[in-house]
């Protein structure tokens, strides 16, 4: 059977931050940021504690910014419960530490995620099948999550994030804990996803080189403008020079 990618998305729900700040107990972590999220895959690159996860949570609509606005198609996505629910429906989020239940099967978990995303009942089964196929876990469909390898569990969490074909996908350190082979596999999966905008938070040069169309550096709480990878690392650049360019961007 050929599976169709289901889409419930509106034509253009562009995503932007306007004067967004994040602070915890009065301590500013992310300085006022205004940006429009480019189409394609954008790597949020910053060292530990620079605020990547905080920004991802704001974009996911699970943490309101301390100040400023997350705009979705020009509307404040945190304005009300209804606005947040609509935002969640078309947004996929892979948290840094996705604690998964171990006693359910892959299929049950992804079905549940589809229900949670308000995928219509008649479309749920197909939506789950598409997501499971996209992360290459068809053979593990009926396996218990607890019986999978760490890399496979990361892919189950990714399937739960992408089910229902969200047009905004937020992946927080998606390759953490994976070995080089699993990391390569996941890079392949990420490159094949149909979401209009994908954010990958990472501090790993190899993740950025493998998947990103744009890179956005976060340094000292300041979020820089996204840079096209084709400018930072022109075609034909050798790996060492490309890695150096990214490390320099990270260090500022
Ligand atoms: N709920 C919270 N309460 C208080 N401080 C927090 C909270 N969440 C994050 N922080 C602090 O905010 C800063 C940014 O954290 P955040 O997790 O957003 O950064 P990160 O770039 O994702 O880090 P890492 O790469 O280590 O995951 C850190 O100093 C962290 O301790």
CSV table of C-alpha atoms and ligand atoms in Angstrom, one decimal:
chain,number,residue,atom,x,y,z
A,1,UNK,CA,0.0,0.0,0.0
A,2,UNK,CA,1.3,3.4,-0.9
A,3,UNK,CA,0.9,5.8,2.1
A,4,UNK,CA,-0.1,9.3,1.5
A,5,UNK,CA,1.3,12.1,3.7
A,6,UNK,CA,-1.7,13.6,5.4
A,7,UNK,CA,-1.8,17.3,5.8
A,8,UNK,CA,-4.2,19.5,7.8
A,9,UNK,CA,-2.0,22.6,7.5
A,10,UNK,CA,-3.0,26.0,6.2
A,11,UNK,CA,-1.2,27.4,3.2
A,12,UNK,CA,1.3,29.6,5.1
A,13,UNK,CA,1.6,29.6,8.9
A,14,UNK,CA,4.8,31.5,9.0
A,15,UNK,CA,6.5,31.6,12.4
A,16,UNK,CA,8.2,34.6,14.0
A,17,UNK,CA,9.3,35.9,17.3
A,18,UNK,CA,8.8,39.5,18.2
A,19,UNK,CA,10.8,41.0,21.0
A,20,UNK,CA,10.8,37.6,22.8
A,21,UNK,CA,12.7,37.4,26.0
A,22,UNK,CA,13.1,34.4,28.4
A,23,UNK,CA,14.0,34.9,32.0
A,24,UNK,CA,13.9,32.7,35.0
A,25,UNK,CA,13.3,34.3,38.4
A,26,UNK,CA,14.2,37.7,37.0
A,27,UNK,CA,17.5,36.4,35.4
A,28,UNK,CA,17.5,37.0,31.6
A,29,UNK,CA,18.5,33.9,29.6
A,30,UNK,CA,17.5,34.9,26.1
A,31,UNK,CA,17.8,38.6,25.3
A,32,UNK,CA,15.0,40.4,23.2
A,33,UNK,CA,14.8,38.5,19.9
A,34,UNK,CA,12.9,39.3,16.8
A,35,UNK,CA,13.2,36.9,13.9
A,36,UNK,CA,11.3,35.1,11.2
A,37,UNK,CA,11.9,31.4,11.0
A,38,UNK,CA,13.2,30.5,7.5
A,39,UNK,CA,11.7,27.6,5.5
A,40,UNK,CA,13.7,24.4,5.6
A,41,UNK,CA,15.9,23.1,8.4
A,42,UNK,CA,17.3,25.7,10.8
A,43,UNK,CA,19.9,24.6,13.3
A,44,UNK,CA,19.9,26.5,16.6
A,45,UNK,CA,23.5,26.2,17.6
A,46,UNK,CA,24.7,27.2,21.1
A,47,UNK,CA,26.8,25.9,23.9
A,48,UNK,CA,25.2,24.3,26.9
A,49,UNK,CA,22.9,26.6,28.8
A,50,UNK,CA,22.7,29.2,26.1
A,51,UNK,CA,18.9,29.0,26.0
A,52,UNK,CA,18.2,26.7,23.0
A,53,UNK,CA,15.7,24.5,24.9
A,54,UNK,CA,14.0,27.6,26.4
A,55,UNK,CA,13.5,29.0,22.9
A,56,UNK,CA,12.3,25.7,21.6
A,57,UNK,CA,9.7,25.5,24.4
A,58,UNK,CA,8.5,29.0,23.5
A,59,UNK,CA,8.2,28.0,19.9
A,60,UNK,CA,6.4,24.8,20.8
A,61,UNK,CA,3.8,26.8,22.7
A,62,UNK,CA,4.5,25.1,26.0
A,63,UNK,CA,6.3,27.9,27.7
A,64,UNK,CA,5.1,31.5,27.3
A,65,UNK,CA,7.9,34.0,26.7
A,66,UNK,CA,8.7,36.3,29.6
A,67,UNK,CA,8.1,39.2,27.3
A,68,UNK,CA,7.2,39.5,23.6
A,69,UNK,CA,5.2,37.3,21.2
A,70,UNK,CA,5.3,34.1,19.3
A,71,UNK,CA,3.5,34.8,16.1
A,72,UNK,CA,1.9,32.1,13.9
A,73,UNK,CA,0.5,33.4,10.6
A,74,UNK,CA,0.6,36.8,12.3
A,75,UNK,CA,-1.4,35.8,15.3
A,76,UNK,CA,-0.1,35.5,18.9
A,77,UNK,CA,0.1,31.8,19.5
A,78,UNK,CA,0.2,32.2,23.3
A,79,UNK,CA,-2.8,34.6,23.3
A,80,UNK,CA,-5.4,32.1,24.7
A,81,UNK,CA,-6.0,28.4,25.3
A,82,UNK,CA,-7.7,28.1,21.9
A,83,UNK,CA,-4.7,29.8,20.1
A,84,UNK,CA,-2.3,27.5,21.9
A,85,UNK,CA,-4.3,24.4,21.0
A,86,UNK,CA,-4.4,25.4,17.3
A,87,UNK,CA,-0.6,26.0,17.5
A,88,UNK,CA,-0.1,22.5,19.1
A,89,UNK,CA,-2.2,20.9,16.4
A,90,UNK,CA,0.3,22.0,13.6
A,91,UNK,CA,3.5,21.8,15.6
A,92,UNK,CA,5.6,18.8,16.5
A,93,UNK,CA,8.0,18.9,19.4
A,94,UNK,CA,10.7,16.4,20.3
A,95,UNK,CA,11.8,17.4,23.9
A,96,UNK,CA,15.4,16.9,24.9
A,97,UNK,CA,14.4,14.2,27.3
A,98,UNK,CA,11.4,12.5,25.9
A,99,UNK,CA,10.4,10.1,28.7
A,100,UNK,CA,8.4,7.4,26.9
A,101,UNK,CA,6.2,4.7,28.5
A,102,UNK,CA,7.9,1.4,28.1
A,103,UNK,CA,4.9,-1.0,28.3
A,104,UNK,CA,3.0,0.2,25.2
A,105,UNK,CA,3.8,-0.8,21.6
A,106,UNK,CA,5.3,1.6,19.0
A,107,UNK,CA,1.9,1.7,17.2
A,108,UNK,CA,0.0,2.4,20.4
A,109,UNK,CA,2.3,5.3,21.4
A,110,UNK,CA,2.1,6.9,18.0
A,111,UNK,CA,-1.7,6.4,17.8
A,112,UNK,CA,-1.9,8.2,21.2
A,113,UNK,CA,0.2,11.1,19.9
A,114,UNK,CA,-2.1,11.4,16.9
A,115,UNK,CA,-5.1,11.5,19.2
A,116,UNK,CA,-3.4,14.1,21.3
A,117,UNK,CA,-2.6,16.2,18.1
A,118,UNK,CA,-6.4,16.1,17.3
A,119,UNK,CA,-5.8,14.1,14.1
A,120,UNK,CA,-9.4,13.2,13.0
A,121,UNK,CA,-10.3,9.7,14.1
A,122,UNK,CA,-10.7,8.4,10.5
A,123,UNK,CA,-7.2,9.6,9.6
A,124,UNK,CA,-5.4,8.5,12.7
A,125,UNK,CA,-4.4,5.1,11.6
A,126,UNK,CA,-3.0,6.2,8.3
A,127,UNK,CA,-1.3,9.2,10.0
A,128,UNK,CA,0.4,6.8,12.5
A,129,UNK,CA,1.5,4.5,9.7
A,130,UNK,CA,3.0,7.3,7.8
A,131,UNK,CA,5.0,8.6,10.8
A,132,UNK,CA,6.2,5.1,11.7
A,133,UNK,CA,7.3,4.5,8.1
A,134,UNK,CA,9.1,7.9,8.0
A,135,UNK,CA,11.2,7.0,11.0
A,136,UNK,CA,11.8,3.5,9.6
A,137,UNK,CA,10.3,1.5,12.4
A,138,UNK,CA,7.7,-0.5,10.4
A,139,UNK,CA,9.2,-3.7,11.6
A,140,UNK,CA,9.0,-2.6,15.2
A,141,UNK,CA,5.4,-1.6,14.9
A,142,UNK,CA,4.2,-4.1,17.5
A,143,UNK,CA,7.3,-4.1,19.7
A,144,UNK,CA,7.1,-2.8,23.2
A,145,UNK,CA,8.9,0.6,23.5
A,146,UNK,CA,10.8,-0.8,26.5
A,147,UNK,CA,12.3,-3.5,24.3
A,148,UNK,CA,13.8,-1.1,21.7
A,149,UNK,CA,17.4,0.2,21.5
A,150,UNK,CA,18.1,3.8,22.6
A,151,UNK,CA,18.3,4.9,18.9
A,152,UNK,CA,15.0,3.3,18.1
A,153,UNK,CA,13.4,4.9,21.1
A,154,UNK,CA,14.6,8.3,19.9
A,155,UNK,CA,13.0,7.5,16.5
A,156,UNK,CA,9.7,6.5,18.3
A,157,UNK,CA,9.7,9.9,20.0
A,158,UNK,CA,10.4,11.5,16.6
A,159,UNK,CA,7.4,9.6,15.1
A,160,UNK,CA,5.2,10.9,17.9
A,161,UNK,CA,6.4,14.4,17.1
A,162,UNK,CA,5.8,14.2,13.3
A,163,UNK,CA,2.5,12.4,13.3
A,164,UNK,CA,-0.2,14.4,11.6
A,165,UNK,CA,2.3,16.1,9.4
A,166,UNK,CA,3.0,19.3,11.5
A,167,UNK,CA,4.3,22.2,9.4
A,168,UNK,CA,6.5,23.3,12.3
A,169,UNK,CA,8.8,20.7,13.8
A,170,UNK,CA,11.0,21.4,16.8
A,171,UNK,CA,13.7,18.9,17.7
A,172,UNK,CA,15.7,19.4,20.8
A,173,UNK,CA,19.1,17.6,20.5
A,174,UNK,CA,17.6,14.8,18.4
A,175,UNK,CA,20.8,12.9,18.1
A,176,UNK,CA,21.8,12.8,21.8
A,177,UNK,CA,22.9,9.4,22.9
A,178,UNK,CA,23.0,7.9,19.4
A,179,UNK,CA,26.0,6.1,18.0
A,180,UNK,CA,27.5,7.3,14.6
A,181,UNK,CA,25.4,4.8,12.6
A,182,UNK,CA,22.2,5.7,14.3
A,183,UNK,CA,23.1,9.4,14.0
A,184,UNK,CA,23.6,9.1,10.2
A,185,UNK,CA,20.2,7.3,10.0
A,186,UNK,CA,18.5,10.0,11.9
A,187,UNK,CA,20.1,12.7,9.7
A,188,UNK,CA,18.6,10.9,6.7
A,189,UNK,CA,15.2,10.8,8.3
A,190,UNK,CA,15.4,14.5,9.2
A,191,UNK,CA,16.3,15.4,5.6
A,192,UNK,CA,13.3,13.6,4.3
A,193,UNK,CA,10.6,15.2,6.5
A,194,UNK,CA,7.9,17.2,4.8
A,195,UNK,CA,7.5,19.9,7.5
A,196,UNK,CA,7.8,23.4,6.1
A,197,UNK,CA,10.0,24.5,9.0
A,198,UNK,CA,12.2,22.3,11.1
A,199,UNK,CA,14.3,23.6,14.0
A,200,UNK,CA,17.1,21.4,15.3
A,201,UNK,CA,18.7,22.5,18.5
A,202,UNK,CA,22.2,21.1,18.8
A,203,UNK,CA,25.8,21.9,19.8
A,204,UNK,CA,27.1,19.3,17.4
A,205,UNK,CA,28.9,20.5,14.3
A,206,UNK,CA,28.2,17.2,12.4
A,207,UNK,CA,24.4,17.6,12.9
A,208,UNK,CA,24.5,21.1,11.4
A,209,UNK,CA,26.6,20.1,8.5
A,210,UNK,CA,24.4,17.0,7.8
A,211,UNK,CA,21.0,18.6,7.8
A,212,UNK,CA,20.8,22.4,8.1
A,213,UNK,CA,19.8,24.9,5.5
A,214,UNK,CA,20.3,27.8,7.9
A,215,UNK,CA,22.2,28.1,11.1
A,216,UNK,CA,21.3,30.4,13.9
A,217,UNK,CA,24.0,31.0,16.6
A,218,UNK,CA,23.0,31.7,20.2
A,219,UNK,CA,25.8,33.3,22.2
A,220,UNK,CA,25.7,34.9,25.7
A,221,UNK,CA,21.9,35.0,25.5
A,222,UNK,CA,21.9,36.9,22.1
A,223,UNK,CA,20.1,35.1,19.3
A,224,UNK,CA,21.8,35.9,16.0
A,225,UNK,CA,20.0,36.2,12.7
A,226,UNK,CA,19.8,32.9,10.7
A,227,UNK,CA,22.6,32.5,8.2
A,228,UNK,CA,22.1,30.4,5.0
A,229,UNK,CA,24.5,27.4,5.2
A,230,UNK,CA,25.3,28.1,1.5
A,231,UNK,CA,26.9,31.4,2.6
A,232,UNK,CA,28.7,30.1,5.7
A,233,UNK,CA,29.9,26.9,4.1
A,234,UNK,CA,29.9,27.4,0.3
A,235,UNK,CA,29.6,24.2,-1.8
A,236,UNK,CA,32.9,22.4,-2.1
A,237,UNK,CA,34.2,23.5,1.3
A,238,UNK,CA,36.2,20.7,2.9
A,239,UNK,CA,35.0,19.2,6.2
A,240,UNK,CA,37.7,20.7,8.3
A,241,UNK,CA,37.1,24.3,7.1
A,242,UNK,CA,33.3,23.9,7.4
A,243,UNK,CA,33.7,22.6,11.0
A,244,UNK,CA,36.0,25.5,11.8
A,245,UNK,CA,33.5,28.0,10.4
A,246,UNK,CA,30.8,26.6,12.7
A,247,UNK,CA,33.0,26.5,15.7
A,248,UNK,CA,34.0,30.1,15.1
A,249,UNK,CA,30.3,31.0,14.9
A,250,UNK,CA,29.7,29.2,18.2
A,251,UNK,CA,32.5,31.0,19.9
A,252,UNK,CA,31.6,34.4,18.4
B,1,LIG,N1,12.8,26.1,34.5
B,1,LIG,C1,14.0,26.7,34.7
B,1,LIG,N2,14.1,27.4,35.9
B,1,LIG,C2,15.3,28.1,36.1
B,1,LIG,N3,16.3,28.2,35.2
B,1,LIG,C3,16.2,27.5,34.1
B,1,LIG,C4,15.0,26.8,33.8
B,1,LIG,N4,15.1,26.2,32.5
B,1,LIG,C5,16.4,26.6,32.1
B,1,LIG,N5,17.0,27.4,33.0
B,1,LIG,C6,18.3,28.0,32.9
B,1,LIG,O1,18.3,28.8,31.7
B,1,LIG,C7,19.5,28.6,31.0
B,1,LIG,C8,19.3,28.1,29.6
B,1,LIG,O2,18.8,26.8,29.7
B,1,LIG,P1,18.4,25.9,28.4
B,1,LIG,O3,18.1,24.6,28.9
B,1,LIG,O4,17.3,26.7,27.7
B,1,LIG,O5,19.7,26.0,27.6
B,1,LIG,P2,20.3,25.0,26.4
B,1,LIG,O6,21.1,25.8,25.5
B,1,LIG,O7,19.2,24.2,25.9
B,1,LIG,O8,21.2,24.1,27.3
B,1,LIG,P3,21.7,22.5,27.0
B,1,LIG,O9,22.5,22.5,25.7
B,1,LIG,O10,22.6,22.3,28.2
B,1,LIG,O11,20.5,21.7,27.0
B,1,LIG,C9,20.4,27.7,31.9
B,1,LIG,O12,21.2,28.5,32.7
B,1,LIG,C10,19.4,27.0,32.7
B,1,LIG,O13,20.0,26.6,34.0
